[in-house]
């Protein structure tokens, strides 16, 4: 039995006037997904447990099958793992965004104009040289980087920058806030020398590195993943899920969906039991409020990933699929919500009750804990 987990990041949404009162999932042309939903089981999952932030770190931890209420310690420590940083108990990791703040103090762009990783590298190096010492800066991917600080700096209330889009930037509060404020202020001068769209750093998402049992020890299956997002890759590192590098996989609209599909099929043919495909583009479109790109990313999922994936898997033997986003990113709100999301479970050997993979179809379904779905997917009983 082979297992595929599909994660269109943030794909769940709300009905939109501009789409005639429908959601992106309802208007996108997704014939393969529709046919899977007709023969599988759809429902609603709480991927963001009550009381935890509606972040991709929390949602993807649920999808991996780990209860975030037990294992989540913050977003930055997971991303630090993806950069190969094993932190001591005396260290706390902060997420360090390159952001653009307007002259009036508005968060103009939580992604700092989307620099390339190559463009960001010298900026992070300069931050480390000029502001480093007690803290260290580590270059990550595009606008997403890591700062490692002393453990005593953990105590601060920080606002995720993507929750502040087009709003007044709300700076940290709490005991460690003065340290963070000093660095964010000082970063303006460092960034000014580069002439980039980003004009300062934003520190948030801090935490200690969690101790997570390996995926194989929990689920008895060998797993691998593809993702262009460092925190999803970091979850792989922390759970011993193999992280496959896929040239062309990006966190943007130019993602090579077909390359991720081929990587999944290659791994599944070569002994991997469970393969997780994560694509960020739908979340980026949600944050940008870009309806057309959100619909397009869903249609590319269908035409570039699901269609050939299904026919190839059918030729390999019995297989199952779990498809769901790690949270909703409604276009109207341009940020994540904690609302339950639709999930699809499919079993090539068992016909389920069937349904439609839309927010509307599952609106009255009972809500299951997101982290229980992985155990259902790989369980001895069919999940549909
Ligand atoms: Zn996400």
mmCIF file of C-alpha atoms and ligand atoms in Angstrom:
data_model
loop_
_atom_site.group_PDB
_atom_site.id
_atom_site.type_symbol
_atom_site.label_atom_id
_atom_site.label_comp_id
_atom_site.label_asym_id
_atom_site.label_seq_id
_atom_site.Cartn_x
_atom_site.Cartn_y
_atom_site.Cartn_z
ATOM 1 C CA UNK A 1 0.000 0.000 0.000
ATOM 2 C CA UNK A 2 1.269 3.451 -0.957
ATOM 3 C CA UNK A 3 0.115 6.676 0.687
ATOM 4 C CA UNK A 4 0.131 10.239 -0.646
ATOM 5 C CA UNK A 5 -0.576 13.341 1.426
ATOM 6 C CA UNK A 6 -1.406 16.464 -0.592
ATOM 7 C CA UNK A 7 -1.188 19.879 1.052
ATOM 8 C CA UNK A 8 -2.350 22.881 -1.002
ATOM 9 C CA UNK A 9 -1.269 25.430 1.605
ATOM 10 C CA UNK A 10 -4.068 27.716 2.776
ATOM 11 C CA UNK A 11 -6.396 26.665 -0.078
ATOM 12 C CA UNK A 12 -9.632 26.773 1.964
ATOM 13 C CA UNK A 13 -11.506 30.058 1.625
ATOM 14 C CA UNK A 14 -14.849 31.849 1.884
ATOM 15 C CA UNK A 15 -17.524 32.593 -0.737
ATOM 16 C CA UNK A 16 -16.477 35.683 -2.716
ATOM 17 C CA UNK A 17 -18.674 38.190 -4.539
ATOM 18 C CA UNK A 18 -16.123 38.347 -7.351
ATOM 19 C CA UNK A 19 -16.601 34.574 -7.830
ATOM 20 C CA UNK A 20 -20.384 34.788 -7.828
ATOM 21 C CA UNK A 21 -20.666 33.796 -4.185
ATOM 22 C CA UNK A 22 -18.439 30.766 -4.617
ATOM 23 C CA UNK A 23 -15.017 29.839 -3.198
ATOM 24 C CA UNK A 24 -11.815 29.167 -5.191
ATOM 25 C CA UNK A 25 -12.277 25.415 -4.537
ATOM 26 C CA UNK A 26 -15.782 25.660 -6.032
ATOM 27 C CA UNK A 27 -14.813 27.541 -9.194
ATOM 28 C CA UNK A 28 -11.458 25.901 -9.965
ATOM 29 C CA UNK A 29 -11.556 23.295 -12.703
ATOM 30 C CA UNK A 30 -10.334 20.171 -10.870
ATOM 31 C CA UNK A 31 -11.762 17.118 -12.633
ATOM 32 C CA UNK A 32 -9.403 14.610 -11.003
ATOM 33 C CA UNK A 33 -10.045 15.921 -7.501
ATOM 34 C CA UNK A 34 -13.798 15.883 -8.142
ATOM 35 C CA UNK A 35 -13.642 12.256 -9.229
ATOM 36 C CA UNK A 36 -11.554 11.268 -6.167
ATOM 37 C CA UNK A 37 -14.022 13.066 -3.881
ATOM 38 C CA UNK A 38 -16.951 11.237 -5.487
ATOM 39 C CA UNK A 39 -15.373 7.888 -4.533
ATOM 40 C CA UNK A 40 -13.735 8.829 -1.225
ATOM 41 C CA UNK A 41 -14.754 10.438 2.034
ATOM 42 C CA UNK A 42 -14.809 14.174 2.682
ATOM 43 C CA UNK A 43 -15.157 15.897 6.014
ATOM 44 C CA UNK A 44 -13.933 18.710 8.211
ATOM 45 C CA UNK A 45 -10.744 18.772 10.239
ATOM 46 C CA UNK A 46 -9.479 21.116 12.942
ATOM 47 C CA UNK A 47 -5.858 21.413 11.878
ATOM 48 C CA UNK A 48 -5.350 24.379 14.224
ATOM 49 C CA UNK A 49 -6.168 23.280 17.809
ATOM 50 C CA UNK A 50 -7.933 25.816 20.024
ATOM 51 C CA UNK A 51 -5.497 28.238 21.616
ATOM 52 C CA UNK A 52 -2.684 27.799 19.109
ATOM 53 C CA UNK A 53 -1.768 30.303 16.383
ATOM 54 C CA UNK A 54 -3.211 29.671 12.907
ATOM 55 C CA UNK A 55 0.200 29.106 11.371
ATOM 56 C CA UNK A 56 1.531 26.678 8.800
ATOM 57 C CA UNK A 57 3.820 25.254 11.481
ATOM 58 C CA UNK A 58 0.832 24.234 13.625
ATOM 59 C CA UNK A 59 -1.331 23.072 10.701
ATOM 60 C CA UNK A 60 1.371 21.007 9.046
ATOM 61 C CA UNK A 61 2.322 19.413 12.365
ATOM 62 C CA UNK A 62 -1.302 18.227 12.569
ATOM 63 C CA UNK A 63 -1.140 16.904 9.005
ATOM 64 C CA UNK A 64 2.083 15.005 9.830
ATOM 65 C CA UNK A 65 0.054 13.267 12.562
ATOM 66 C CA UNK A 66 1.473 14.979 15.642
ATOM 67 C CA UNK A 67 -0.757 16.830 18.116
ATOM 68 C CA UNK A 68 0.418 20.465 18.098
ATOM 69 C CA UNK A 69 -0.993 20.897 21.609
ATOM 70 C CA UNK A 70 1.706 18.464 22.693
ATOM 71 C CA UNK A 71 4.624 19.167 20.348
ATOM 72 C CA UNK A 72 4.362 22.751 19.118
ATOM 73 C CA UNK A 73 6.882 25.130 20.661
ATOM 74 C CA UNK A 74 6.938 27.842 18.007
ATOM 75 C CA UNK A 75 7.508 28.279 14.318
ATOM 76 C CA UNK A 76 11.088 29.449 14.274
ATOM 77 C CA UNK A 77 12.574 26.345 15.957
ATOM 78 C CA UNK A 78 11.055 24.170 13.221
ATOM 79 C CA UNK A 79 12.485 26.396 10.503
ATOM 80 C CA UNK A 80 15.839 26.438 12.291
ATOM 81 C CA UNK A 81 15.849 22.632 12.017
ATOM 82 C CA UNK A 82 15.399 22.954 8.257
ATOM 83 C CA UNK A 83 18.560 25.068 8.140
ATOM 84 C CA UNK A 84 20.434 22.315 9.980
ATOM 85 C CA UNK A 85 20.462 24.227 13.270
ATOM 86 C CA UNK A 86 20.221 21.983 16.327
ATOM 87 C CA UNK A 87 19.573 24.328 19.226
ATOM 88 C CA UNK A 88 20.689 23.903 22.829
ATOM 89 C CA UNK A 89 18.272 24.281 25.722
ATOM 90 C CA UNK A 90 19.931 27.653 26.425
ATOM 91 C CA UNK A 91 18.898 28.950 22.981
ATOM 92 C CA UNK A 92 15.647 30.235 21.531
ATOM 93 C CA UNK A 93 15.003 30.660 17.809
ATOM 94 C CA UNK A 94 13.172 33.655 16.379
ATOM 95 C CA UNK A 95 11.790 33.928 12.884
ATOM 96 C CA UNK A 96 13.411 36.916 11.159
ATOM 97 C CA UNK A 97 11.394 38.243 8.200
ATOM 98 C CA UNK A 98 12.686 40.858 5.814
ATOM 99 C CA UNK A 99 9.702 43.227 5.699
ATOM 100 C CA UNK A 100 8.689 46.566 4.209
ATOM 101 C CA UNK A 101 7.247 49.102 6.658
ATOM 102 C CA UNK A 102 5.800 52.325 5.255
ATOM 103 C CA UNK A 103 6.765 55.799 6.469
ATOM 104 C CA UNK A 104 3.454 55.883 8.367
ATOM 105 C CA UNK A 105 4.287 52.648 10.210
ATOM 106 C CA UNK A 106 2.103 50.389 8.062
ATOM 107 C CA UNK A 107 3.147 46.808 7.328
ATOM 108 C CA UNK A 108 3.292 47.296 3.558
ATOM 109 C CA UNK A 109 4.795 43.881 2.779
ATOM 110 C CA UNK A 110 5.445 41.049 5.250
ATOM 111 C CA UNK A 111 7.614 39.458 2.547
ATOM 112 C CA UNK A 112 9.826 42.495 1.881
ATOM 113 C CA UNK A 113 9.202 42.521 -1.863
ATOM 114 C CA UNK A 114 9.946 38.782 -2.150
ATOM 115 C CA UNK A 115 13.734 38.905 -2.460
ATOM 116 C CA UNK A 116 15.402 35.818 -3.894
ATOM 117 C CA UNK A 117 17.423 33.701 -1.470
ATOM 118 C CA UNK A 118 20.559 34.893 -3.281
ATOM 119 C CA UNK A 119 19.560 38.539 -2.779
ATOM 120 C CA UNK A 120 18.747 37.951 0.892
ATOM 121 C CA UNK A 121 21.951 36.078 1.751
ATOM 122 C CA UNK A 122 24.289 39.152 1.886
ATOM 123 C CA UNK A 123 21.674 41.101 3.862
ATOM 124 C CA UNK A 124 21.496 38.415 6.544
ATOM 125 C CA UNK A 125 25.290 38.176 6.549
ATOM 126 C CA UNK A 126 25.529 41.939 7.132
ATOM 127 C CA UNK A 127 22.950 41.733 9.946
ATOM 128 C CA UNK A 128 25.012 38.991 11.589
ATOM 129 C CA UNK A 129 28.253 40.972 11.225
ATOM 130 C CA UNK A 130 26.842 44.280 12.443
ATOM 131 C CA UNK A 131 24.208 43.217 15.006
ATOM 132 C CA UNK A 132 25.378 39.690 15.882
ATOM 133 C CA UNK A 133 27.184 38.642 19.042
ATOM 134 C CA UNK A 134 24.677 37.832 21.743
ATOM 135 C CA UNK A 135 22.398 36.756 18.872
ATOM 136 C CA UNK A 136 23.205 35.161 15.508
ATOM 137 C CA UNK A 137 21.410 35.566 12.168
ATOM 138 C CA UNK A 138 21.086 32.583 9.803
ATOM 139 C CA UNK A 139 20.055 32.938 6.165
ATOM 140 C CA UNK A 140 16.991 30.911 5.173
ATOM 141 C CA UNK A 141 14.780 31.072 2.096
ATOM 142 C CA UNK A 142 13.724 34.286 0.307
ATOM 143 C CA UNK A 143 12.289 36.627 2.993
ATOM 144 C CA UNK A 144 12.247 33.999 5.768
ATOM 145 C CA UNK A 145 15.299 33.827 8.041
ATOM 146 C CA UNK A 146 16.254 32.811 11.578
ATOM 147 C CA UNK A 147 17.745 34.587 14.575
ATOM 148 C CA UNK A 148 19.074 32.501 17.464
ATOM 149 C CA UNK A 149 19.015 34.296 20.826
ATOM 150 C CA UNK A 150 19.659 33.427 24.494
ATOM 151 C CA UNK A 151 16.867 31.381 26.088
ATOM 152 C CA UNK A 152 15.940 34.296 28.354
ATOM 153 C CA UNK A 153 14.712 36.203 25.280
ATOM 154 C CA UNK A 154 11.768 33.827 24.815
ATOM 155 C CA UNK A 155 9.375 35.934 26.856
ATOM 156 C CA UNK A 156 7.698 38.324 24.389
ATOM 157 C CA UNK A 157 4.356 38.688 22.632
ATOM 158 C CA UNK A 158 5.081 39.034 18.924
ATOM 159 C CA UNK A 159 2.636 39.541 16.063
ATOM 160 C CA UNK A 160 3.101 37.504 12.864
ATOM 161 C CA UNK A 161 3.830 40.060 10.122
ATOM 162 C CA UNK A 162 1.372 38.423 7.698
ATOM 163 C CA UNK A 163 -1.388 39.236 10.204
ATOM 164 C CA UNK A 164 -0.491 42.922 9.855
ATOM 165 C CA UNK A 165 -0.756 43.303 6.060
ATOM 166 C CA UNK A 166 -1.891 46.861 5.252
ATOM 167 C CA UNK A 167 -2.294 47.573 8.993
ATOM 168 C CA UNK A 168 -0.212 49.467 11.548
ATOM 169 C CA UNK A 169 2.842 47.386 12.508
ATOM 170 C CA UNK A 170 2.351 46.252 16.117
ATOM 171 C CA UNK A 171 5.713 45.839 17.821
ATOM 172 C CA UNK A 172 6.486 43.181 20.476
ATOM 173 C CA UNK A 173 5.517 43.566 24.102
ATOM 174 C CA UNK A 174 6.703 41.734 27.212
ATOM 175 C CA UNK A 175 10.006 41.344 29.074
ATOM 176 C CA UNK A 176 12.168 40.596 25.997
ATOM 177 C CA UNK A 177 10.545 43.285 23.842
ATOM 178 C CA UNK A 178 13.246 45.947 24.379
ATOM 179 C CA UNK A 179 15.921 43.567 22.993
ATOM 180 C CA UNK A 180 13.791 42.811 19.946
ATOM 181 C CA UNK A 181 12.858 46.446 19.366
ATOM 182 C CA UNK A 182 16.517 47.494 19.515
ATOM 183 C CA UNK A 183 17.468 44.952 16.845
ATOM 184 C CA UNK A 184 14.499 45.772 14.575
ATOM 185 C CA UNK A 185 15.318 49.488 14.819
ATOM 186 C CA UNK A 186 19.028 48.908 14.200
ATOM 187 C CA UNK A 187 18.284 46.698 11.205
ATOM 188 C CA UNK A 188 16.918 49.676 9.220
ATOM 189 C CA UNK A 189 20.380 51.154 8.843
ATOM 190 C CA UNK A 190 21.847 47.792 7.820
ATOM 191 C CA UNK A 191 19.186 47.210 5.169
ATOM 192 C CA UNK A 192 19.372 50.788 3.840
ATOM 193 C CA UNK A 193 22.786 49.961 2.387
ATOM 194 C CA UNK A 194 21.273 47.333 0.106
ATOM 195 C CA UNK A 195 18.571 49.359 -1.659
ATOM 196 C CA UNK A 196 16.145 46.431 -1.417
ATOM 197 C CA UNK A 197 12.363 46.753 -1.083
ATOM 198 C CA UNK A 198 12.676 45.307 2.430
ATOM 199 C CA UNK A 199 13.633 48.054 4.882
ATOM 200 C CA UNK A 200 13.848 46.250 8.220
ATOM 201 C CA UNK A 201 13.628 42.888 9.978
ATOM 202 C CA UNK A 202 10.593 41.561 11.857
ATOM 203 C CA UNK A 203 11.202 39.164 14.774
ATOM 204 C CA UNK A 204 8.454 36.731 15.802
ATOM 205 C CA UNK A 205 7.416 33.065 16.126
ATOM 206 C CA UNK A 206 10.001 32.260 18.796
ATOM 207 C CA UNK A 207 10.383 28.989 20.636
ATOM 208 C CA UNK A 208 12.611 26.164 21.845
ATOM 209 C CA UNK A 209 13.215 23.192 19.598
ATOM 210 C CA UNK A 210 10.631 20.418 20.195
ATOM 211 C CA UNK A 211 11.614 16.783 20.764
ATOM 212 C CA UNK A 212 9.476 14.732 18.352
ATOM 213 C CA UNK A 213 9.515 10.924 17.906
ATOM 214 C CA UNK A 214 10.314 9.785 14.367
ATOM 215 C CA UNK A 215 7.465 9.294 11.900
ATOM 216 C CA UNK A 216 8.500 5.671 11.404
ATOM 217 C CA UNK A 217 8.449 4.962 15.149
ATOM 218 C CA UNK A 218 4.945 6.447 15.436
ATOM 219 C CA UNK A 219 3.317 5.187 12.221
ATOM 220 C CA UNK A 220 5.498 2.226 11.183
ATOM 221 C CA UNK A 221 5.928 3.684 7.686
ATOM 222 C CA UNK A 222 8.813 5.306 5.874
ATOM 223 C CA UNK A 223 7.922 8.813 4.782
ATOM 224 C CA UNK A 224 9.375 11.536 2.571
ATOM 225 C CA UNK A 225 8.266 15.009 1.549
ATOM 226 C CA UNK A 226 8.702 17.780 -0.978
ATOM 227 C CA UNK A 227 8.204 21.419 0.015
ATOM 228 C CA UNK A 228 9.828 24.717 -0.823
ATOM 229 C CA UNK A 229 8.912 26.077 2.598
ATOM 230 C CA UNK A 230 11.535 25.844 5.290
ATOM 231 C CA UNK A 231 9.146 25.158 8.162
ATOM 232 C CA UNK A 232 7.619 22.152 6.393
ATOM 233 C CA UNK A 233 11.129 20.898 5.626
ATOM 234 C CA UNK A 234 12.004 21.517 9.287
ATOM 235 C CA UNK A 235 9.099 19.346 10.411
ATOM 236 C CA UNK A 236 10.622 16.657 8.228
ATOM 237 C CA UNK A 237 13.998 17.056 9.917
ATOM 238 C CA UNK A 238 12.442 16.925 13.403
ATOM 239 C CA UNK A 239 10.389 13.775 12.600
ATOM 240 C CA UNK A 240 12.958 11.951 10.414
ATOM 241 C CA UNK A 241 10.771 12.319 7.336
ATOM 242 C CA UNK A 242 13.173 12.426 4.372
ATOM 243 C CA UNK A 243 13.283 15.865 2.752
ATOM 244 C CA UNK A 244 13.590 15.507 -1.031
ATOM 245 C CA UNK A 245 15.148 18.451 -2.874
ATOM 246 C CA UNK A 246 13.154 19.204 -6.020
ATOM 247 C CA UNK A 247 14.701 21.706 -8.450
ATOM 248 C CA UNK A 248 11.935 24.042 -9.590
ATOM 249 C CA UNK A 249 9.863 23.717 -6.414
ATOM 250 C CA UNK A 250 9.370 27.256 -5.111
ATOM 251 C CA UNK A 251 7.194 29.021 -2.565
ATOM 252 C CA UNK A 252 5.799 31.258 -5.322
ATOM 253 C CA UNK A 253 3.512 31.210 -8.340
ATOM 254 C CA UNK A 254 6.308 29.849 -10.557
ATOM 255 C CA UNK A 255 6.370 26.522 -8.670
ATOM 256 C CA UNK A 256 7.073 23.471 -10.840
ATOM 257 C CA UNK A 257 4.148 21.257 -9.809
ATOM 258 C CA UNK A 258 5.101 18.496 -12.229
ATOM 259 C CA UNK A 259 8.583 18.229 -10.742
ATOM 260 C CA UNK A 260 7.063 17.684 -7.293
ATOM 261 C CA UNK A 261 4.717 15.031 -8.713
ATOM 262 C CA UNK A 262 7.630 13.207 -10.329
ATOM 263 C CA UNK A 263 9.640 13.355 -7.094
ATOM 264 C CA UNK A 264 6.720 11.755 -5.260
ATOM 265 C CA UNK A 265 6.360 8.969 -7.807
ATOM 266 C CA UNK A 266 10.116 8.317 -7.826
ATOM 267 C CA UNK A 267 10.242 8.026 -4.032
ATOM 268 C CA UNK A 268 7.142 5.808 -3.863
ATOM 269 C CA UNK A 269 8.618 3.479 -6.497
ATOM 270 C CA UNK A 270 11.872 3.308 -4.542
ATOM 271 C CA UNK A 271 10.542 2.103 -1.195
ATOM 272 C CA UNK A 272 8.980 5.177 0.399
ATOM 273 C CA UNK A 273 5.571 4.305 1.899
ATOM 274 C CA UNK A 274 4.154 7.778 2.585
ATOM 275 C CA UNK A 275 4.893 10.841 0.437
ATOM 276 C CA UNK A 276 3.850 14.366 1.455
ATOM 277 C CA UNK A 277 3.519 16.967 -1.335
ATOM 278 C CA UNK A 278 3.287 20.527 -0.010
ATOM 279 C CA UNK A 279 2.744 23.512 -2.333
ATOM 280 C CA UNK A 280 2.823 27.066 -1.006
ATOM 281 C CA UNK A 281 1.404 29.027 -3.977
ATOM 282 C CA UNK A 282 -2.257 28.949 -2.863
ATOM 283 C CA UNK A 283 -1.294 30.471 0.504
ATOM 284 C CA UNK A 284 0.766 33.210 -1.152
ATOM 285 C CA UNK A 285 -2.226 34.041 -3.346
ATOM 286 C CA UNK A 286 -4.435 34.198 -0.246
ATOM 287 C CA UNK A 287 -2.062 36.621 1.465
ATOM 288 C CA UNK A 288 -1.870 38.736 -1.671
ATOM 289 C CA UNK A 289 -5.660 38.721 -2.085
ATOM 290 C CA UNK A 290 -5.076 37.451 -5.622
ATOM 291 C CA UNK A 291 -8.211 35.523 -6.614
ATOM 292 C CA UNK A 292 -6.963 34.502 -10.057
ATOM 293 C CA UNK A 293 -3.680 33.085 -8.751
ATOM 294 C CA UNK A 294 -5.452 31.148 -6.008
ATOM 295 C CA UNK A 295 -7.778 29.523 -8.521
ATOM 296 C CA UNK A 296 -4.873 28.913 -10.888
ATOM 297 C CA UNK A 297 -2.808 27.181 -8.186
ATOM 298 C CA UNK A 298 -5.697 24.781 -7.527
ATOM 299 C CA UNK A 299 -6.104 24.047 -11.225
ATOM 300 C CA UNK A 300 -2.361 23.373 -11.509
ATOM 301 C CA UNK A 301 -2.643 20.943 -8.590
ATOM 302 C CA UNK A 302 -5.193 19.023 -10.610
ATOM 303 C CA UNK A 303 -3.622 19.157 -14.068
ATOM 304 C CA UNK A 304 0.052 18.954 -13.086
ATOM 305 C CA UNK A 305 0.007 16.777 -9.960
ATOM 306 C CA UNK A 306 -3.177 14.803 -9.322
ATOM 307 C CA UNK A 307 -4.066 13.632 -12.829
ATOM 308 C CA UNK A 308 -0.811 11.815 -13.624
ATOM 309 C CA UNK A 309 -0.235 10.880 -9.985
ATOM 310 C CA UNK A 310 -3.526 8.989 -9.859
ATOM 311 C CA UNK A 311 -2.965 7.098 -13.089
ATOM 312 C CA UNK A 312 0.600 6.159 -12.109
ATOM 313 C CA UNK A 313 -0.462 5.074 -8.604
ATOM 314 C CA UNK A 314 -3.284 2.987 -10.078
ATOM 315 C CA UNK A 315 -0.609 1.142 -12.030
ATOM 316 C CA UNK A 316 1.545 0.543 -8.928
ATOM 317 C CA UNK A 317 -1.027 -1.242 -6.751
ATOM 318 C CA UNK A 318 -3.347 -0.243 -3.908
ATOM 319 C CA UNK A 319 -2.948 3.279 -2.592
ATOM 320 C CA UNK A 320 -4.580 5.873 -0.390
ATOM 321 C CA UNK A 321 -4.605 9.650 -0.366
ATOM 322 C CA UNK A 322 -5.191 12.367 2.206
ATOM 323 C CA UNK A 323 -5.689 15.891 0.870
ATOM 324 C CA UNK A 324 -6.170 18.995 2.986
ATOM 325 C CA UNK A 325 -4.667 22.439 3.623
ATOM 326 C CA UNK A 326 -2.824 23.295 6.819
ATOM 327 C CA UNK A 327 -5.283 26.172 7.470
ATOM 328 C CA UNK A 328 -7.539 28.506 5.518
ATOM 329 C CA UNK A 329 -6.119 31.716 4.024
ATOM 330 C CA UNK A 330 -9.258 33.597 2.915
ATOM 331 C CA UNK A 331 -8.623 36.077 0.097
ATOM 332 C CA UNK A 332 -10.863 38.629 1.788
ATOM 333 C CA UNK A 333 -8.820 38.547 5.027
ATOM 334 C CA UNK A 334 -5.352 38.046 3.440
ATOM 335 C CA UNK A 335 -4.347 36.061 6.514
ATOM 336 C CA UNK A 336 -4.763 32.630 8.103
ATOM 337 C CA UNK A 337 -7.812 31.585 10.115
ATOM 338 C CA UNK A 338 -8.320 28.789 12.656
ATOM 339 C CA UNK A 339 -11.500 27.561 10.968
ATOM 340 C CA UNK A 340 -11.782 23.816 10.311
ATOM 341 C CA UNK A 341 -10.788 22.887 6.740
ATOM 342 C CA UNK A 342 -12.193 20.316 4.306
ATOM 343 C CA UNK A 343 -10.264 17.052 4.015
ATOM 344 C CA UNK A 344 -10.458 14.217 1.499
ATOM 345 C CA UNK A 345 -9.552 10.593 2.225
ATOM 346 C CA UNK A 346 -9.387 8.238 -0.744
ATOM 347 C CA UNK A 347 -8.733 4.481 -0.898
ATOM 348 C CA UNK A 348 -8.207 2.899 -4.309
ATOM 349 C CA UNK A 349 -9.641 -0.388 -2.996
ATOM 350 C CA UNK A 350 -12.718 0.839 -1.113
ATOM 351 C CA UNK A 351 -15.504 3.097 -2.367
ATOM 352 C CA UNK A 352 -16.507 5.623 0.264
ATOM 353 C CA UNK A 353 -19.727 7.598 0.758
ATOM 354 C CA UNK A 354 -18.449 10.221 -1.693
ATOM 355 C CA UNK A 355 -19.025 13.945 -1.815
ATOM 356 C CA UNK A 356 -17.550 17.187 -3.036
ATOM 357 C CA UNK A 357 -14.270 18.628 -1.888
ATOM 358 C CA UNK A 358 -15.608 22.101 -1.067
ATOM 359 C CA UNK A 359 -16.081 24.198 2.054
ATOM 360 C CA UNK A 360 -19.830 24.270 1.425
ATOM 361 C CA UNK A 361 -20.252 20.501 1.131
ATOM 362 C CA UNK A 362 -18.595 19.806 4.497
ATOM 363 C CA UNK A 363 -20.013 22.840 6.329
ATOM 364 C CA UNK A 364 -22.284 20.679 8.507
ATOM 365 C CA UNK A 365 -19.908 17.720 8.917
ATOM 366 C CA UNK A 366 -18.559 16.928 12.374
ATOM 367 C CA UNK A 367 -15.080 18.333 13.019
ATOM 368 C CA UNK A 368 -12.286 15.793 13.560
ATOM 369 C CA UNK A 369 -8.885 16.561 15.059
ATOM 370 C CA UNK A 370 -6.461 17.147 12.185
ATOM 371 C CA UNK A 371 -3.670 15.099 13.762
ATOM 372 C CA UNK A 372 -5.857 11.953 13.800
ATOM 373 C CA UNK A 373 -6.096 11.823 10.004
ATOM 374 C CA UNK A 374 -2.577 10.458 9.398
ATOM 375 C CA UNK A 375 -3.284 7.470 11.663
ATOM 376 C CA UNK A 376 -6.520 6.893 9.732
ATOM 377 C CA UNK A 377 -4.692 7.139 6.411
ATOM 378 C CA UNK A 378 -2.082 4.486 7.268
ATOM 379 C CA UNK A 379 -4.332 2.399 9.549
ATOM 380 C CA UNK A 380 -5.239 -1.249 8.969
ATOM 381 C CA UNK A 381 -8.874 -0.323 8.399
ATOM 382 C CA UNK A 382 -9.764 1.648 5.300
ATOM 383 C CA UNK A 383 -10.145 5.356 6.123
ATOM 384 C CA UNK A 384 -13.034 5.938 3.716
HETATM 385 ZN ZN1 LIG B 1 0.209 27.440 5.530
#
